[in-house]
CSV table of C-alpha atoms in Angstrom, one decimal:
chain,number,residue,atom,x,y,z
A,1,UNK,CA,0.0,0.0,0.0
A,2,UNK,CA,2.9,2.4,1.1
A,3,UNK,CA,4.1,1.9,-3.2
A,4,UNK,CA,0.8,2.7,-4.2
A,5,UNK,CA,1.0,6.0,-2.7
A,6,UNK,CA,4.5,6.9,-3.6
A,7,UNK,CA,3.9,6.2,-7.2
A,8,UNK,CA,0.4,8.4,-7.1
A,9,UNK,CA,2.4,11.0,-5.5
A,10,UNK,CA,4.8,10.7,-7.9
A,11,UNK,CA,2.4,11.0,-10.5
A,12,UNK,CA,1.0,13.9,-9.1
A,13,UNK,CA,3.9,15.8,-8.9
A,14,UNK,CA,4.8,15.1,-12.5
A,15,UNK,CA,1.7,16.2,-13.3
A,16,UNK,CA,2.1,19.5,-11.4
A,17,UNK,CA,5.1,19.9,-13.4
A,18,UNK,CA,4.4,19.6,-16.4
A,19,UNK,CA,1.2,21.9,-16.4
A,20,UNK,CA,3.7,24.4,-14.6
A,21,UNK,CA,6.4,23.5,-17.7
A,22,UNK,CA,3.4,23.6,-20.6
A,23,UNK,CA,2.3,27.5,-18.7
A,24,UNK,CA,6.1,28.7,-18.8
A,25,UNK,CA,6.3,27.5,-23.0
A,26,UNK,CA,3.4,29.0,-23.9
A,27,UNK,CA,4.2,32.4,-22.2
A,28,UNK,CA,7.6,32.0,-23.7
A,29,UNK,CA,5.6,31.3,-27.2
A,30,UNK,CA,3.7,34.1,-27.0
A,31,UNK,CA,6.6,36.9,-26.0
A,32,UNK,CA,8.2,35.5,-29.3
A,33,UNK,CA,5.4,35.7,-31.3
A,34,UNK,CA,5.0,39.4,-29.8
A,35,UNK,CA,8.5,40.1,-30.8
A,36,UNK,CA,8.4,38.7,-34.3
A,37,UNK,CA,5.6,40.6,-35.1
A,38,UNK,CA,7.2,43.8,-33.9
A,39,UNK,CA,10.2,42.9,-36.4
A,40,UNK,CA,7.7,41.7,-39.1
A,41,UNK,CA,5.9,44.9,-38.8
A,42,UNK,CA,9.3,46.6,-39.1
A,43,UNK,CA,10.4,44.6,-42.5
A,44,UNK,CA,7.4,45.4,-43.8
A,45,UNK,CA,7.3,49.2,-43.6
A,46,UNK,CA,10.9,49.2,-44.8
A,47,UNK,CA,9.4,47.2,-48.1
A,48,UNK,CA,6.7,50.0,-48.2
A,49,UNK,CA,8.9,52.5,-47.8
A,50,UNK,CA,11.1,50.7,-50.5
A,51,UNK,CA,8.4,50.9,-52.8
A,52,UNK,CA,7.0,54.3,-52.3
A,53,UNK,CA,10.8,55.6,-52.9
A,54,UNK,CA,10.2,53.4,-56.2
A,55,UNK,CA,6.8,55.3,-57.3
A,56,UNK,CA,7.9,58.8,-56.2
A,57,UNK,CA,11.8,59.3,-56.0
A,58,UNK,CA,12.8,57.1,-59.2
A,59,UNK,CA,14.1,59.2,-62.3
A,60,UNK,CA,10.9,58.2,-64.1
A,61,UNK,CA,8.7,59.4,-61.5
A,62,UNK,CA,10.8,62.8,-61.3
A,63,UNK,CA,10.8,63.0,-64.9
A,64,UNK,CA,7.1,62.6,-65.1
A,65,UNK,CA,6.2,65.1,-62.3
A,66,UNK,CA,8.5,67.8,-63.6
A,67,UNK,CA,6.7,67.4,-67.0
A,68,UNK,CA,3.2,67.9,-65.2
A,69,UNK,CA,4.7,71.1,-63.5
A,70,UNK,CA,6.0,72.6,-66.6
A,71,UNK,CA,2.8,71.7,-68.4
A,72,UNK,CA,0.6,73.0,-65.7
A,73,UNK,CA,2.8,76.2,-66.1
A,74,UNK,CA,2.2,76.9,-69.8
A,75,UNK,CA,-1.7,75.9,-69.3
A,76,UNK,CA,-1.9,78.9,-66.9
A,77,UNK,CA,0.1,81.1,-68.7
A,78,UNK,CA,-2.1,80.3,-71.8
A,79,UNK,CA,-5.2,81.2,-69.3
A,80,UNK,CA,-6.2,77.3,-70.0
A,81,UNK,CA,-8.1,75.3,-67.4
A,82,UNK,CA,-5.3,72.6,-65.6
A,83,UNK,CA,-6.6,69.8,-66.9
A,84,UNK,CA,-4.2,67.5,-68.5
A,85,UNK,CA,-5.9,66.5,-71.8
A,86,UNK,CA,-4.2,68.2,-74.6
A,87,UNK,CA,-2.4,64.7,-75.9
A,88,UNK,CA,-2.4,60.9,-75.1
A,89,UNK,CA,1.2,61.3,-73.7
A,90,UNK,CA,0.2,64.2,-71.4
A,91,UNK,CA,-3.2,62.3,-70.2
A,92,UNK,CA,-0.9,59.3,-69.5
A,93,UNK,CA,1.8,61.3,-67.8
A,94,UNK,CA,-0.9,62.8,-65.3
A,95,UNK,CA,-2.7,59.6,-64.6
A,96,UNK,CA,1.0,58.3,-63.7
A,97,UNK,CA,1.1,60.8,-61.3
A,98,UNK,CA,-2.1,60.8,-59.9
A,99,UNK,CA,-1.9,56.9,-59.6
A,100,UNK,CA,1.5,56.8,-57.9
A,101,UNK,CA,0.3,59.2,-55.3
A,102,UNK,CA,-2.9,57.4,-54.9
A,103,UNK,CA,-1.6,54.1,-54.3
A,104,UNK,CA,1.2,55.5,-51.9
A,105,UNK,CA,-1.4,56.7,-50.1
A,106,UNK,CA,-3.5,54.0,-49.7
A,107,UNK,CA,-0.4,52.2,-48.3
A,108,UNK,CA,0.4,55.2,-45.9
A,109,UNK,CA,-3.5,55.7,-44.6
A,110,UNK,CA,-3.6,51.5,-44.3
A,111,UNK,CA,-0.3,51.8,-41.7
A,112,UNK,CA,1.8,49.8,-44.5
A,113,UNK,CA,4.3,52.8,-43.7
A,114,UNK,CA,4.5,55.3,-40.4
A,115,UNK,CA,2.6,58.3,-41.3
A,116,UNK,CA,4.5,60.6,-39.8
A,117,UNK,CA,7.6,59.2,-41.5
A,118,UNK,CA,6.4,59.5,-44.6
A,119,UNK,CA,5.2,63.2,-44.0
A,120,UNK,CA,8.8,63.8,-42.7
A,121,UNK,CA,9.9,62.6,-46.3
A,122,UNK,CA,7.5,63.5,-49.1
A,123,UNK,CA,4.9,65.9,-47.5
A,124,UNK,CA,5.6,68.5,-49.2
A,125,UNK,CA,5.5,66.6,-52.5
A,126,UNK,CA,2.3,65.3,-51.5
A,127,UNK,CA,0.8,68.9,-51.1
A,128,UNK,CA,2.6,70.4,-54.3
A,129,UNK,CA,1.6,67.5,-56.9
A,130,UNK,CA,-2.0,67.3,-55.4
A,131,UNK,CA,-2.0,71.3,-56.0
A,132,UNK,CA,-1.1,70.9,-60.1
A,133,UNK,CA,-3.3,68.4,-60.4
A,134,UNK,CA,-6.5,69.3,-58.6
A,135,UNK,CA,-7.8,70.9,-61.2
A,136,UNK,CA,-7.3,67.6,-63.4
A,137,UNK,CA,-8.7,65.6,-60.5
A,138,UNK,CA,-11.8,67.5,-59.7
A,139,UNK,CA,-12.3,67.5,-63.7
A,140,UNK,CA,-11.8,63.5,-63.1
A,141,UNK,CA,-14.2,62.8,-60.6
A,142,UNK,CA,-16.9,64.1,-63.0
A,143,UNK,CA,-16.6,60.6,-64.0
A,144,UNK,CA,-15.2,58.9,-60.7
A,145,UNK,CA,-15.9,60.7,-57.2
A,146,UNK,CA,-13.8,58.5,-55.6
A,147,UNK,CA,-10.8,59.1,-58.3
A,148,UNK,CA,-8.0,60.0,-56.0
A,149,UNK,CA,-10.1,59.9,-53.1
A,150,UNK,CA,-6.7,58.3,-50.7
A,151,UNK,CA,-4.5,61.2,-51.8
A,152,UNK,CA,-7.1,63.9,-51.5
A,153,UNK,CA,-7.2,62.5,-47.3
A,154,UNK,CA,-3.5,62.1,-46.9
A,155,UNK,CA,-3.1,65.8,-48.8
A,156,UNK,CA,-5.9,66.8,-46.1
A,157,UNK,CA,-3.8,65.2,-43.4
A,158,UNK,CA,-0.6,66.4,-44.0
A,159,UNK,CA,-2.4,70.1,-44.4
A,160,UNK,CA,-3.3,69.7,-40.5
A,161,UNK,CA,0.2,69.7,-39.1
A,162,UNK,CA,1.5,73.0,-41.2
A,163,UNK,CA,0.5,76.1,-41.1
A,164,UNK,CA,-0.2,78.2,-44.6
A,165,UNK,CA,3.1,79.6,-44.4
A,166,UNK,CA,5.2,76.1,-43.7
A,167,UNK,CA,2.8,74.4,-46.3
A,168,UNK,CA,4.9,73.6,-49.8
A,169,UNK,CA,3.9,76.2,-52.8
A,170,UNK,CA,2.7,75.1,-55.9
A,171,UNK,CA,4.9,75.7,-59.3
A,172,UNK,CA,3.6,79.0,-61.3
A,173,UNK,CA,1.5,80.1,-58.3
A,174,UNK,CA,2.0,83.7,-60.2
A,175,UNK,CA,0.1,82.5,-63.3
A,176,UNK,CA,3.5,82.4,-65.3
């Protein structure tokens, strides 16, 4: 009789154990998990940011915006309405534009990449594309009201940290 209780004792002690074990690995799991999803979070707003530097820093890109700026220039210094429509090229170049902004944002406003970050980087490029296009965009959502609809609220929320005077000014604001 004096076995039998040893070896339930035993048992229960092993038992105590490894609940006690099993409680420690799974709080163990879960401050890993925690961490690698800190550091996944990480990797992937560096691939965002990656990506955004590909839509709006490459040479293309610059290339392409600097055309829209000199072409808004001569529309207002012909007294035209902005609206980028006079050939294919120039329709194409603004929807390049417009799209690479809108799909930045959508990244930006879905936490893909830090907000403020990306404020600190290309706000002001934010503010001074949307401003020679928005003639071109309103003109778009004729069609489409919600044409651009991501970069009109990022534009909006980068507008709320700045005052008027900090804020980016548009290319040809004096009409020439």
């Amino acid at each position: 009789h004096m076995v039998k209780n040893s070896m339930s004792e035993v048992w229960e002690n092993v038992e105590f154990w490894g609940v006690i074990v099993a409680a420690i690995a799974v709080i163990i799991g879960i401050f890993f998990n925690l961490i690698n999803k800190r550091y996944q979070k990480k990797q992937l707003q560096i691939t965002t940011l990656f990506k955004v530097f590909d839509l709006l820093s490459s040479e293309s890109s610059r290339q392409t915006r600097r055309f829209i700026y000199e072409e808004r220039c001569r529309l207002l210094k012909d007294n035209k309405p902005v609206i980028f429509n006079r050939t294919d090229a120039v329709i194409n170049m603004a929807d390049k534009v417009k799209s690479s902004f809108d799909l930045t944002s959508v990244m930006v406003l879905n936490g893909l990449l830090d907000e403020d970050l990306f404020f600190k980087i290309y706000g002001g490029m934010i503010v001074r594309s949307w401003l020679a296009l928005e003639e071109d965009i309103q003109n778009d959502w004729k069609q489409n009201k919600k044409h651009c609809e991501n970069y009109r609220i990022l534009k909006e929320r980068f507008e709320k940290r700045f005052t008027k005077e900090d804020m980016p000014h548009p290319y040809c604001m004096d009409n020439t």
